[in-house]
Coordinates of C-alpha atoms and ligand atoms in Angstrom, one line a residue:
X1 CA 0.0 0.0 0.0
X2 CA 1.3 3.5 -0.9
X3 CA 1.8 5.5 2.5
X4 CA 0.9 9.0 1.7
X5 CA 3.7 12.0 2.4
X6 CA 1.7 13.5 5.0
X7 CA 0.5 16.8 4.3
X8 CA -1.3 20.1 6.8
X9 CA -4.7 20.9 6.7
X10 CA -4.4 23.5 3.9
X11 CA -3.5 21.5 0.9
X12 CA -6.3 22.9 -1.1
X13 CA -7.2 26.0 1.0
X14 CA -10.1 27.8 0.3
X15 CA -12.1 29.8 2.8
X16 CA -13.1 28.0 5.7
X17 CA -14.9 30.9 7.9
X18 CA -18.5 28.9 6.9
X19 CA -17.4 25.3 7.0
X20 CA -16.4 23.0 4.0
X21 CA -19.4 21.3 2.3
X22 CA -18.5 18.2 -0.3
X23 CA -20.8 16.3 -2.1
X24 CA -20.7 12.8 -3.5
X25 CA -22.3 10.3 -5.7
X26 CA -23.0 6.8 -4.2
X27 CA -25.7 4.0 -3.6
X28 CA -27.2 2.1 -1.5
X29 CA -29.5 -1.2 -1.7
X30 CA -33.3 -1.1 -1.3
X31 CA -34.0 -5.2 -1.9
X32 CA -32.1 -6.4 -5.0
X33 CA -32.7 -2.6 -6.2
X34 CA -30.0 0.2 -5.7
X35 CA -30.6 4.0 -5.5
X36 CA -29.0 6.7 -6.1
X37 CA -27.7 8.3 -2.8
X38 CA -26.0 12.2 -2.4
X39 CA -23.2 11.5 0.4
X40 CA -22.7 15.5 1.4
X41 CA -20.4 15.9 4.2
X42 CA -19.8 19.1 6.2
X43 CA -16.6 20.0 7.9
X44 CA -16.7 23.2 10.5
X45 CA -14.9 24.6 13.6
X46 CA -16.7 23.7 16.9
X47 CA -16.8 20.6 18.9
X48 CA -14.6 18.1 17.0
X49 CA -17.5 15.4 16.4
X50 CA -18.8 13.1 14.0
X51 CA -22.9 12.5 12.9
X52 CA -24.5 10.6 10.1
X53 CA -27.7 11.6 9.3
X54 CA -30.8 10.5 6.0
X55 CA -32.0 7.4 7.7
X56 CA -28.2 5.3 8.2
X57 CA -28.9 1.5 9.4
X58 CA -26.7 0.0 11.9
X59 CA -23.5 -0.8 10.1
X60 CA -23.8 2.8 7.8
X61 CA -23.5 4.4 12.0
X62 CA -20.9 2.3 12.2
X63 CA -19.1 4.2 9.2
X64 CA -17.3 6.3 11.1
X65 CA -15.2 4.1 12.9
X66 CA -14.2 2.2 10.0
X67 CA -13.8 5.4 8.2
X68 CA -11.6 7.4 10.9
X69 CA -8.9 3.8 11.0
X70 CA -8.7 4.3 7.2
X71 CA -7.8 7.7 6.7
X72 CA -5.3 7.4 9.4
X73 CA -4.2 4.2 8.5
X74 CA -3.5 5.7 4.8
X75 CA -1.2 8.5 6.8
X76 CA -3.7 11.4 7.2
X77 CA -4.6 12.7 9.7
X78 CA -8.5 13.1 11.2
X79 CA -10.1 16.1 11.8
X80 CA -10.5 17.7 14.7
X81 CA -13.6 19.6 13.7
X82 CA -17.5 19.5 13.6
X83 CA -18.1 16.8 10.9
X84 CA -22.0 16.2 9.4
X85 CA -22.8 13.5 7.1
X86 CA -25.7 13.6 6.0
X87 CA -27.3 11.2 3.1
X88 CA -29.5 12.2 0.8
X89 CA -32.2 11.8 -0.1
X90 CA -33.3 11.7 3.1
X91 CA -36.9 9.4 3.3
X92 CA -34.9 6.3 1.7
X93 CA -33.0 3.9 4.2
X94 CA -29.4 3.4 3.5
X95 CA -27.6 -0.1 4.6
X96 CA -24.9 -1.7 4.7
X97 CA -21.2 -0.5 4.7
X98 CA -20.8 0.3 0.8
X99 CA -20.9 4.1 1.9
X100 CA -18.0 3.9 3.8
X101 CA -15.9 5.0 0.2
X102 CA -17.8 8.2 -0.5
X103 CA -18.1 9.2 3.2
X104 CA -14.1 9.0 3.5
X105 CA -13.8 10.8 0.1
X106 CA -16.2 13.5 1.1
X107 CA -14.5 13.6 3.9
X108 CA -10.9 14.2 2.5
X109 CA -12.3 16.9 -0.3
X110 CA -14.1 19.0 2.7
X111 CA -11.0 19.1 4.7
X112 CA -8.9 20.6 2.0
X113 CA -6.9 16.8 1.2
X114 CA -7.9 16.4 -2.2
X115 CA -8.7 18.7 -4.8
X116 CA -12.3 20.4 -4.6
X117 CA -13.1 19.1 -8.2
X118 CA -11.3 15.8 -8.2
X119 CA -14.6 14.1 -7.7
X120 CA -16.4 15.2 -10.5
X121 CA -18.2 12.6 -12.5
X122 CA -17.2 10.1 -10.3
X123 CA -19.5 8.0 -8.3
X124 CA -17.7 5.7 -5.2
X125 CA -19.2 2.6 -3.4
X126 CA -17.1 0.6 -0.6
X127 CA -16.5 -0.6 2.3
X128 CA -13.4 0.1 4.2
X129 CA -11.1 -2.1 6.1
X130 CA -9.7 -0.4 9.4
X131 CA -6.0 -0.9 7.6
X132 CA -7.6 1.5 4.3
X133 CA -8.0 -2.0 2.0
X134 CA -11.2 -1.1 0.1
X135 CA -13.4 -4.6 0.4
X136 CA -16.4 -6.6 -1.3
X137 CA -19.7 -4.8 -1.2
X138 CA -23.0 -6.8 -1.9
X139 CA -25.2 -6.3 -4.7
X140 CA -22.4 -4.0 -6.8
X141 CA -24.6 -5.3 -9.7
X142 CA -27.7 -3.6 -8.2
X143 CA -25.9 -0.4 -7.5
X144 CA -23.5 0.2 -10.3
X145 CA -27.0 0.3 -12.1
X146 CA -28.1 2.6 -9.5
X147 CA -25.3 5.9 -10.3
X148 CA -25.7 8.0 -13.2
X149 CA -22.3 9.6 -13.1
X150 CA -20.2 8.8 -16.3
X151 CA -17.3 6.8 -14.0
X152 CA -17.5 5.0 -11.0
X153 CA -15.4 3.5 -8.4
X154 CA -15.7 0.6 -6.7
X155 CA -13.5 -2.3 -4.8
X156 CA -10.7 -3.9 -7.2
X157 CA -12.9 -7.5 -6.3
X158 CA -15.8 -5.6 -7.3
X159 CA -14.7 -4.3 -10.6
X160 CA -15.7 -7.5 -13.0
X161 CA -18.8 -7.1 -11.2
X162 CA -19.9 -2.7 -11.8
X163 CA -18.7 -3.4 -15.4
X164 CA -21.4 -6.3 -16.3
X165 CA -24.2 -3.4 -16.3
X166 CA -22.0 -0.2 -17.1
X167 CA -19.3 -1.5 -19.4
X168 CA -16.4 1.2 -19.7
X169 CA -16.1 3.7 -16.7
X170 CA -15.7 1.1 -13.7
X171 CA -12.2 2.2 -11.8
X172 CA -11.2 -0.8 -9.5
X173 CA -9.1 0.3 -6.3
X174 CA -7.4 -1.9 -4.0
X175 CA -6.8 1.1 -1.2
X176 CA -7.7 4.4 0.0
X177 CA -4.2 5.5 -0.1
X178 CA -3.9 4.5 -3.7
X179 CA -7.6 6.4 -4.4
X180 CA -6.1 9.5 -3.1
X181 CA -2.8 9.3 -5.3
X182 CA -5.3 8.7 -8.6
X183 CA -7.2 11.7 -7.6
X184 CA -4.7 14.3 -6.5
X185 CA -3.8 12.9 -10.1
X186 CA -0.5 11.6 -9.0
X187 CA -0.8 8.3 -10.5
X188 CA -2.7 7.0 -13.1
X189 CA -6.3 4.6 -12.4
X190 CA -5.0 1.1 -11.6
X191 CA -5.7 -1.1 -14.3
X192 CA -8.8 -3.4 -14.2
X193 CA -8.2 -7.0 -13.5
X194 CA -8.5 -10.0 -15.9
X195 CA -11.8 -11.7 -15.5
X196 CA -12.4 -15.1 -17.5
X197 CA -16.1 -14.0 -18.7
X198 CA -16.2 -17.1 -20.5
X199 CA -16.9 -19.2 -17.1
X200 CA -20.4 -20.6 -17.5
X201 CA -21.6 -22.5 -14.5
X202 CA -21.0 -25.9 -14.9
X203 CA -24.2 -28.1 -16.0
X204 CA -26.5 -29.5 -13.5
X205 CA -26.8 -33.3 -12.9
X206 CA -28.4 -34.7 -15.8
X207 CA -31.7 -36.7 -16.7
X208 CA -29.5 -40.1 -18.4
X209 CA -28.0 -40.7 -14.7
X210 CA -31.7 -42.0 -13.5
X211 CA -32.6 -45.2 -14.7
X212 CA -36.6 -46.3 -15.1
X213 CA -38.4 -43.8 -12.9
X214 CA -40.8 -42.9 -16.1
X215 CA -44.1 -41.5 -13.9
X216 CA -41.0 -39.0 -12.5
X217 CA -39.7 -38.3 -15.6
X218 CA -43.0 -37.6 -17.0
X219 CA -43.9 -35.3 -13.5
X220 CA -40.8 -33.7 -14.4
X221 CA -41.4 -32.6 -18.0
X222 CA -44.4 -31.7 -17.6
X223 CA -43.8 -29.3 -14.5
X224 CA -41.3 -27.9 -16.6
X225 CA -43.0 -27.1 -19.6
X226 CA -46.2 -25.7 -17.8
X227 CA -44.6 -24.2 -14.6
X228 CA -46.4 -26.6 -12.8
X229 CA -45.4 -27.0 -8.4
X230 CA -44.9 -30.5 -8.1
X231 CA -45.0 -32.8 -4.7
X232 CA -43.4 -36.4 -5.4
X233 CA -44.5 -38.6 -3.0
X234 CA -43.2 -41.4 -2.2
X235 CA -40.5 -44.0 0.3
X236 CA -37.2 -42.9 1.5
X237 CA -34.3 -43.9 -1.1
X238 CA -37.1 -44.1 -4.1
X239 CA -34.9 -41.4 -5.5
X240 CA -37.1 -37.9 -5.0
X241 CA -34.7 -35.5 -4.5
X242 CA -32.4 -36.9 -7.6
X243 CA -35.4 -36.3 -9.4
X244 CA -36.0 -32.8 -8.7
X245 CA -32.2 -31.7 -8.5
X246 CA -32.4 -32.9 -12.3
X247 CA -35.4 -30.2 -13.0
X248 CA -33.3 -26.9 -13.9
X249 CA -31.8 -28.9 -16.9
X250 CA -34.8 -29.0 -18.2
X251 CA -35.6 -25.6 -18.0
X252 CA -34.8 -23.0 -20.8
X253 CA -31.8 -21.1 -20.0
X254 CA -32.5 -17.8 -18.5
X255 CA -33.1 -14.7 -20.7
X256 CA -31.2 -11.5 -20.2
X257 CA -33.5 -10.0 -18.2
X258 CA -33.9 -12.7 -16.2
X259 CA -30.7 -13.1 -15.6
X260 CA -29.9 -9.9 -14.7
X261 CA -32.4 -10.1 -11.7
X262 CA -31.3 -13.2 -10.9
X263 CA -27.6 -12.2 -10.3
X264 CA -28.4 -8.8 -8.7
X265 CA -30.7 -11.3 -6.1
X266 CA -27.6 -13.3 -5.4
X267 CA -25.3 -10.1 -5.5
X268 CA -27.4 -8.8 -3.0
X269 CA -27.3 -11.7 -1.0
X270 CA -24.1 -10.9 -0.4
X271 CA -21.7 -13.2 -2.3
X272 CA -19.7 -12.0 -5.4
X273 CA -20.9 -13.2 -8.4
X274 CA -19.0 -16.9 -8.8
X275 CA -18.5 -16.6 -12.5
X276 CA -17.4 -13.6 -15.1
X277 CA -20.6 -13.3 -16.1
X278 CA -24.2 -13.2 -14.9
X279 CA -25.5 -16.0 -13.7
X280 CA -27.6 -17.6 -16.6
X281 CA -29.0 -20.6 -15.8
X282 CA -32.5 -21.5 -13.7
X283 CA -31.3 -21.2 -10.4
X284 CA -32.2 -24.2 -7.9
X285 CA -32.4 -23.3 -3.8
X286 CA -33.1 -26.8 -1.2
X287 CA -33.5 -25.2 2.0
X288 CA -33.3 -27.7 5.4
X289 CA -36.7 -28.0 7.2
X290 CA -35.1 -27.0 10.1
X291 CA -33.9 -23.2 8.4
X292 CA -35.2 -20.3 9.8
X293 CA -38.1 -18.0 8.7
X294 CA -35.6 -15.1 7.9
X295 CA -33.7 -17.5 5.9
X296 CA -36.4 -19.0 3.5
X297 CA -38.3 -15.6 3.2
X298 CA -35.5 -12.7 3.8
X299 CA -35.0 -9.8 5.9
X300 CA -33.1 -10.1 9.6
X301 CA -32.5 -7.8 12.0
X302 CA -29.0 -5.7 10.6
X303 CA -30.0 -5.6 7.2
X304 CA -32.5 -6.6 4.4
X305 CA -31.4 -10.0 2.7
X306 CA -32.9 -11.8 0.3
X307 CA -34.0 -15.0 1.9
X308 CA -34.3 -19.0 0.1
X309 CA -37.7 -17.8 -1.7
X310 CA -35.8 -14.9 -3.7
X311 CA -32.7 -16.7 -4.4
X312 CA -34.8 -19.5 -6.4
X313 CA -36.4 -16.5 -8.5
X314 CA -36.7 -17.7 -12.1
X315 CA -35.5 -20.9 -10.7
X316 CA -36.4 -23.8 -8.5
X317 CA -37.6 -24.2 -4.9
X318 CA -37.2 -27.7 -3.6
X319 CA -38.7 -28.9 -0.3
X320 CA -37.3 -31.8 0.6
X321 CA -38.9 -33.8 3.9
X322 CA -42.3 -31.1 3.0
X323 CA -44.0 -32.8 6.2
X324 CA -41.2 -31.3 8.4
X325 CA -41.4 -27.8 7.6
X326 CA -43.2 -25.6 10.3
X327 CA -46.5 -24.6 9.5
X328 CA -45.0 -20.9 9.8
X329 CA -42.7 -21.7 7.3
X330 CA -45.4 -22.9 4.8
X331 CA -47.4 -20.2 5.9
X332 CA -44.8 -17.8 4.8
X333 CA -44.3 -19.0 1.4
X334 CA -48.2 -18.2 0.5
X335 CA -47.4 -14.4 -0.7
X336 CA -44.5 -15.6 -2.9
X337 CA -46.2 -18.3 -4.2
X338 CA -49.2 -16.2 -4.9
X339 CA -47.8 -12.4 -6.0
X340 CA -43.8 -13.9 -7.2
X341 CA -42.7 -11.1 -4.7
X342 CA -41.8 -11.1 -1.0
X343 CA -42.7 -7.7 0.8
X344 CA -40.5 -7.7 4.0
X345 CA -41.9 -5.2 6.4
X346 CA -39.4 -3.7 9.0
X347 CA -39.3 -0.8 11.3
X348 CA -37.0 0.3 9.1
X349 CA -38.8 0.3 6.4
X350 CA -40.2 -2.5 3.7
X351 CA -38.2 -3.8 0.7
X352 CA -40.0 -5.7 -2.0
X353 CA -37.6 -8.6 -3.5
X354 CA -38.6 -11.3 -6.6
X355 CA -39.6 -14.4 -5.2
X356 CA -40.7 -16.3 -8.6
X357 CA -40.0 -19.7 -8.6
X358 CA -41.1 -22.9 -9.3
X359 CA -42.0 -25.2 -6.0
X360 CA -40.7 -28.7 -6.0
X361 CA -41.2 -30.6 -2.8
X362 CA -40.8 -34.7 -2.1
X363 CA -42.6 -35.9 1.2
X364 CA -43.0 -39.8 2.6
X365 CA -46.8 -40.3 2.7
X366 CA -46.5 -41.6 6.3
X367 CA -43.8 -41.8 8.9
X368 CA -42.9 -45.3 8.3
X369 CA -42.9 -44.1 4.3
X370 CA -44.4 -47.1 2.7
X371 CA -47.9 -45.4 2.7
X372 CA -48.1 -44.7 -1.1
X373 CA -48.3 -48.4 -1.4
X374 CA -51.8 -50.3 -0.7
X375 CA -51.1 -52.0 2.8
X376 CA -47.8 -52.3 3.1
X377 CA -47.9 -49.0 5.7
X378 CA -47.0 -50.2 9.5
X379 CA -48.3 -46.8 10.7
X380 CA -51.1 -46.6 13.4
X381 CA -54.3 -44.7 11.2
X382 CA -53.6 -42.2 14.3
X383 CA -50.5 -41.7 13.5
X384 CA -50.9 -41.8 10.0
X385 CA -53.9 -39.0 10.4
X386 CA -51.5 -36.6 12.3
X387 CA -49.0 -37.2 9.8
X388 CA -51.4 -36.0 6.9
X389 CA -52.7 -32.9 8.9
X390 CA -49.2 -31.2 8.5
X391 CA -49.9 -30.5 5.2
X392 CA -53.1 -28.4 4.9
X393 CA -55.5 -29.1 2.1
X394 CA -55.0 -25.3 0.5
X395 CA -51.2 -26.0 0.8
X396 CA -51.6 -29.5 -1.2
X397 CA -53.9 -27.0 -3.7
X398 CA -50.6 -25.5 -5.2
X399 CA -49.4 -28.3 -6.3
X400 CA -50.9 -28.9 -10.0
X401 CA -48.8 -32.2 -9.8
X402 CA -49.1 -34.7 -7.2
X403 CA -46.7 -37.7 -8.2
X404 CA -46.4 -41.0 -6.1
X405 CA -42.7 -42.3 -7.0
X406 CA -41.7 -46.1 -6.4
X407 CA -38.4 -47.4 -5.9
X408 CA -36.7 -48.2 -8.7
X409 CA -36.5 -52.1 -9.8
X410 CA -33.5 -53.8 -9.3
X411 CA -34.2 -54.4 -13.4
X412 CA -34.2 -50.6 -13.4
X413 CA -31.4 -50.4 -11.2
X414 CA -28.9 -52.9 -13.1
X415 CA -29.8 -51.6 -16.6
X416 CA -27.1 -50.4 -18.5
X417 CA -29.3 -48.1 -20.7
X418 CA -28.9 -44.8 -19.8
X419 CA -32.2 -43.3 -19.4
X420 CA -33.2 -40.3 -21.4
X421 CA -30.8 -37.4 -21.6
X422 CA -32.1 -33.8 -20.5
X423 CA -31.3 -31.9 -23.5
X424 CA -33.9 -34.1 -25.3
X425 CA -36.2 -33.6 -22.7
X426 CA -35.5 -29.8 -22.5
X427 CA -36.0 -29.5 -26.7
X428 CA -39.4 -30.5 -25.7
X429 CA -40.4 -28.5 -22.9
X430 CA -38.9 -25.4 -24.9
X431 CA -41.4 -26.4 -27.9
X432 CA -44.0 -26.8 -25.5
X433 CA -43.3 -23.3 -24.0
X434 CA -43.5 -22.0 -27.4
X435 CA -46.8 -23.6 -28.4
X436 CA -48.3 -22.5 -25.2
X437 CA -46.8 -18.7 -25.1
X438 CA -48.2 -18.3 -28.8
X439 CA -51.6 -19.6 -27.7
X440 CA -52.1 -16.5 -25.4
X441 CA -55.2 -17.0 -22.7
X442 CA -57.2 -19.0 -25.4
X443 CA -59.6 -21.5 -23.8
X444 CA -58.8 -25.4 -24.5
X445 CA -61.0 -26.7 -26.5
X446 CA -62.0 -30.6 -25.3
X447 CA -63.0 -33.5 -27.3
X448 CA -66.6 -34.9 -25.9
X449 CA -65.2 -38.3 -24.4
X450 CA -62.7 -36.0 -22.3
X451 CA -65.5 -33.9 -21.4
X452 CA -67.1 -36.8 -20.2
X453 CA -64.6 -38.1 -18.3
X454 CA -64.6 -34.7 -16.4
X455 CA -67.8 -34.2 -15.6
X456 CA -67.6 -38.1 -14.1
X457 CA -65.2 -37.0 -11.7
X458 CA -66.3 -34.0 -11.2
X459 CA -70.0 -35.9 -10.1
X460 CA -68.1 -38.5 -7.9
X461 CA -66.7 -35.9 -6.0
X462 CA -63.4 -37.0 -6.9
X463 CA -62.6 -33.3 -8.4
X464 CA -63.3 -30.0 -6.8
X465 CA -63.9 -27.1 -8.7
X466 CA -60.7 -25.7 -8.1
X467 CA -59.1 -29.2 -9.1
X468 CA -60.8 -29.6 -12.3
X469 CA -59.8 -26.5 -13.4
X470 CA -56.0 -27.5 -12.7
X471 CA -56.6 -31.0 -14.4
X472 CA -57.8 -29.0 -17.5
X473 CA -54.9 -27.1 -17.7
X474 CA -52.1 -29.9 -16.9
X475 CA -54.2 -31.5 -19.2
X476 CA -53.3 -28.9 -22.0
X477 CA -49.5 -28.4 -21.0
X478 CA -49.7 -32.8 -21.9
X479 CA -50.8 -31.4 -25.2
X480 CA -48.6 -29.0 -25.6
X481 CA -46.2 -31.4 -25.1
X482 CA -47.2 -33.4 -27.8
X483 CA -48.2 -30.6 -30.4
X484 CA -51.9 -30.9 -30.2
X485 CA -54.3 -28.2 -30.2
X486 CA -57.9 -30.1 -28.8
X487 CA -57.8 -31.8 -25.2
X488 CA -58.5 -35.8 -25.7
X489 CA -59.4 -38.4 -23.3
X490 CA -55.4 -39.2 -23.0
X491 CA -54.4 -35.7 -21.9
X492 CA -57.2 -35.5 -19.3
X493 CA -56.5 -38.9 -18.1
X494 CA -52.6 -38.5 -17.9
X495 CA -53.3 -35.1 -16.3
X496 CA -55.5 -37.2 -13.6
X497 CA -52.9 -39.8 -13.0
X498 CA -49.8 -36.9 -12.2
X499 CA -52.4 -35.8 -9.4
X500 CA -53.1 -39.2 -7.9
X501 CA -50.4 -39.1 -5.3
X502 CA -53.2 -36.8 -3.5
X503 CA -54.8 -39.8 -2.3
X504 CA -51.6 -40.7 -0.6
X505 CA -51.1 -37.5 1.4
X506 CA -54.7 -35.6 2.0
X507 CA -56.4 -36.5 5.3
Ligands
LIG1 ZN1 -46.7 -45.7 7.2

């Protein structure tokens, strides 16, 4: 780290009789969305002191301190004046440390350190380390996007990062010290590391690695092509959660949009972005049963986070163990599963995130798991009925597909065949997709013998109103699947038979 020739107050004087006022550009995080935030600090004679003020959250209070170690640690010295941050505008929340950057630099240009104009067109987001390193600051993505001035800088991690949304501009630092050299324009900016941005994230398990298992291959495609929540019911080891973790290779790859909510979610989350680029491909989230509310849904204490729902946007969700989940927890998932938001509500304030996914969960119908099969169960029918009352019937109701899976055969098992691979299965589900986005809110139109076999169902009581409408259109997503436009007796009945694993798990 360059240590800095130290230097008196008056390095750019001006008059100070009314205080020095800087102002910088910056950003903070609202959810997965940045804003554009005025850091304006104020430098006069009175009580030496230091106050932050625009709504700052716990760890932007804590600014200072960080702050105050850097700029002495880079060899200059603190003020002993009246110093007033204040953070405009004022009625939006600012978190995290990120401001930490333009605080210090506001800081230096008010008290005469660096030139008055040396900030002009520049916008800074940071945190800083107590020794003046400039660090990682979550969701760079969100808030590069957020700054309209022409350059910005940001932490040298951070640079591959700013530049995926602004492209030319992004200035990567490693310390204060070195900031202050570039802009007392005594060295040149530092040049901006090599990022590999042909990385892609390496493919998901695959479809060919299950052998047999065609009702969950089916349950599979079909969620896929129709966005369809699926439960798989069935026994420990019959191979439920392989079946789902092979879902996102079926999905279409995300499009640009997508994925550039999808990355500022995980940005914001707080990781760096793993590869060069953004994250492209269906993301797929398994929380434990055991994680906390604040973990599947977002939010905490300290600062706003997106939680398990948000990180699956445009992705998948996958409940394994369904029956263990607190009913808070389910409970919690009914405004993402029913707006593809999460509203996190604060005294703070409220921060909306994405939380659009597709919901996969596996459950044993019973404790002893074997309930899916006709008498082979050991459970006591009390135990059994406590069991199903875990799930409540309008949870089980957003699940479209309701698959019982078997264990595999041992014919199944010991075949050398590799089953299907999922780019075959994924050509398919795009076609579908196609078909079905081209077809607009159009009505199916059914043939009379799957009318027929409908209304049957519907008279047995074997369908509710809200369940024949989901048949009918599982039963067109089948079609879709098979390039038809008119609903036959097959469709209905296959659209039937992926729901039959109700049976299993309803009280
Ligand atoms: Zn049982």
């Amino acid at each position: 780290m360059a240590v800095l020739k130290k230097k008196h107050f008056a390095d750019y004087p001006a008059d100070r009789s009314l205080g020095m006022l800087a102002a910088i550009a910056s950003a903070t995080l609202s959810g997965a969305i940045g804003c554009a935030v005025s850091v304006e600090v104020h430098v006069s004679n009175g009580l030496p002191g230091f106050t932050i003020v625009g709504l700052p959250d716990a760890a932007v209070r804590e600014a200072r301190d960080r702050v105050r170690a850097a700029v002495l640690s880079s060899g200059l010295p603190w003020p002993m004046s009246r110093v007033t941050v204040n953070l405009a505008p004022s009625g939006v929340r600012k978190a995290g440390a990120g401001l930490d950057l333009p605080i210090a630099v506001g800081l230096l240009v008010a008290t005469g350190h660096l030139p008055p104009d040396c900030t002009e067109g520049l916008a800074f987001c940071g945190e800083l380390g107590l020794n003046g390193s400039l660090r990682h600051v979550p969701g760079m993505l969100a808030l590069a996007d957020a700054v309209s001035s022409p350059g910005l800088v940001v932490p040298l991690v951070d640079v591959h990062e700013a530049a995926l949304v602004r492209g030319a501009g992004v200035h990567g630092v490693a310390t204060l010290s070195d900031l202050v050299l570039v802009l007392r324009r005594q060295s040149p900016w530092p040049p901006a590391p090599e990022v590999d941005t042909d990385v892609s994230a390496p493919p998901g398990p695959d479809l060919s690695e299950i052998r047999g298992q065609m009702v969950g291959r089916r349950a599979l495609e079909v969620a896929a092509a129709g966005r369809h929540h699926l439960l798989l019911v069935g026994p420990p080891g019959s191979g439920k959660t392989m079946l789902a973790e092979r879902l996102p290779s079926l999905l279409p790859p995300l499009s640009k949009e997508e994925a550039l909510t999808v990355s500022r979610v995980h940005s914001s989350a707080g990781g760096a972005l793993p590869t060069g680029g953004l994250l492209d491909r269906p993301p797929f989230r398994a929380p434990h049963h055991q994680a906390t509310i604040v973990s599947l849904v977002g939010g905490g204490n300290l600062s706003f986070r997106p939680g398990e729902v948000s990180l699956a946007s445009h992705g998948i969700l996958f409940l394994d163990e369904l029956g263990e989940f607190s009913i808070a927890a389910l409970e919690a998932l009914r405004q993402p599963l029913e707006e593809g938001l999460i509203r996190i509500n604060r005294a703070g304030g409220s921060v909306t995130f994405p939380a659009d996914f597709l919901l996969v969960a596996a459950m044993n119908p019973c404790p002893c798991g074997e309930g899916v099969f006709e008498g082979a169960c050991k459970c006591s029918v009390v135990i059994r009925a406590r069991y199903r009352r875990r799930i409540s019937a309008p949870f089980l109701d957003r699940f479209d597909l309701v698959v019982p899976i078997c264990r595999p055969s041992a014919d199944d098992l010991l075949s050398e065949v590799p089953g299907e691979p999922s780019a075959n299965v994924a050509a398919r589900v795009a076609a579908a997709r196609q078909r079905a986005a081209a077809r607009g809110n159009e009505q199916p139109t059914l043939t009379a013998e799957a009318n027929d076999c409908l209304r049957q169902k519907l008279r047995e009581g074997a369908l509710s109103a809200r369940g024949f409408s989901k048949v009918k259109r599982v039963a067109q997503t089948v079609a879709d699947l098979e390039g038809e436009d008119v609903l036959t007796y097959n469709h209905v009945s296959e659209a039937l038979r992926l729901r039959a694993g109700r049976s299993a798990v309803i009280a």
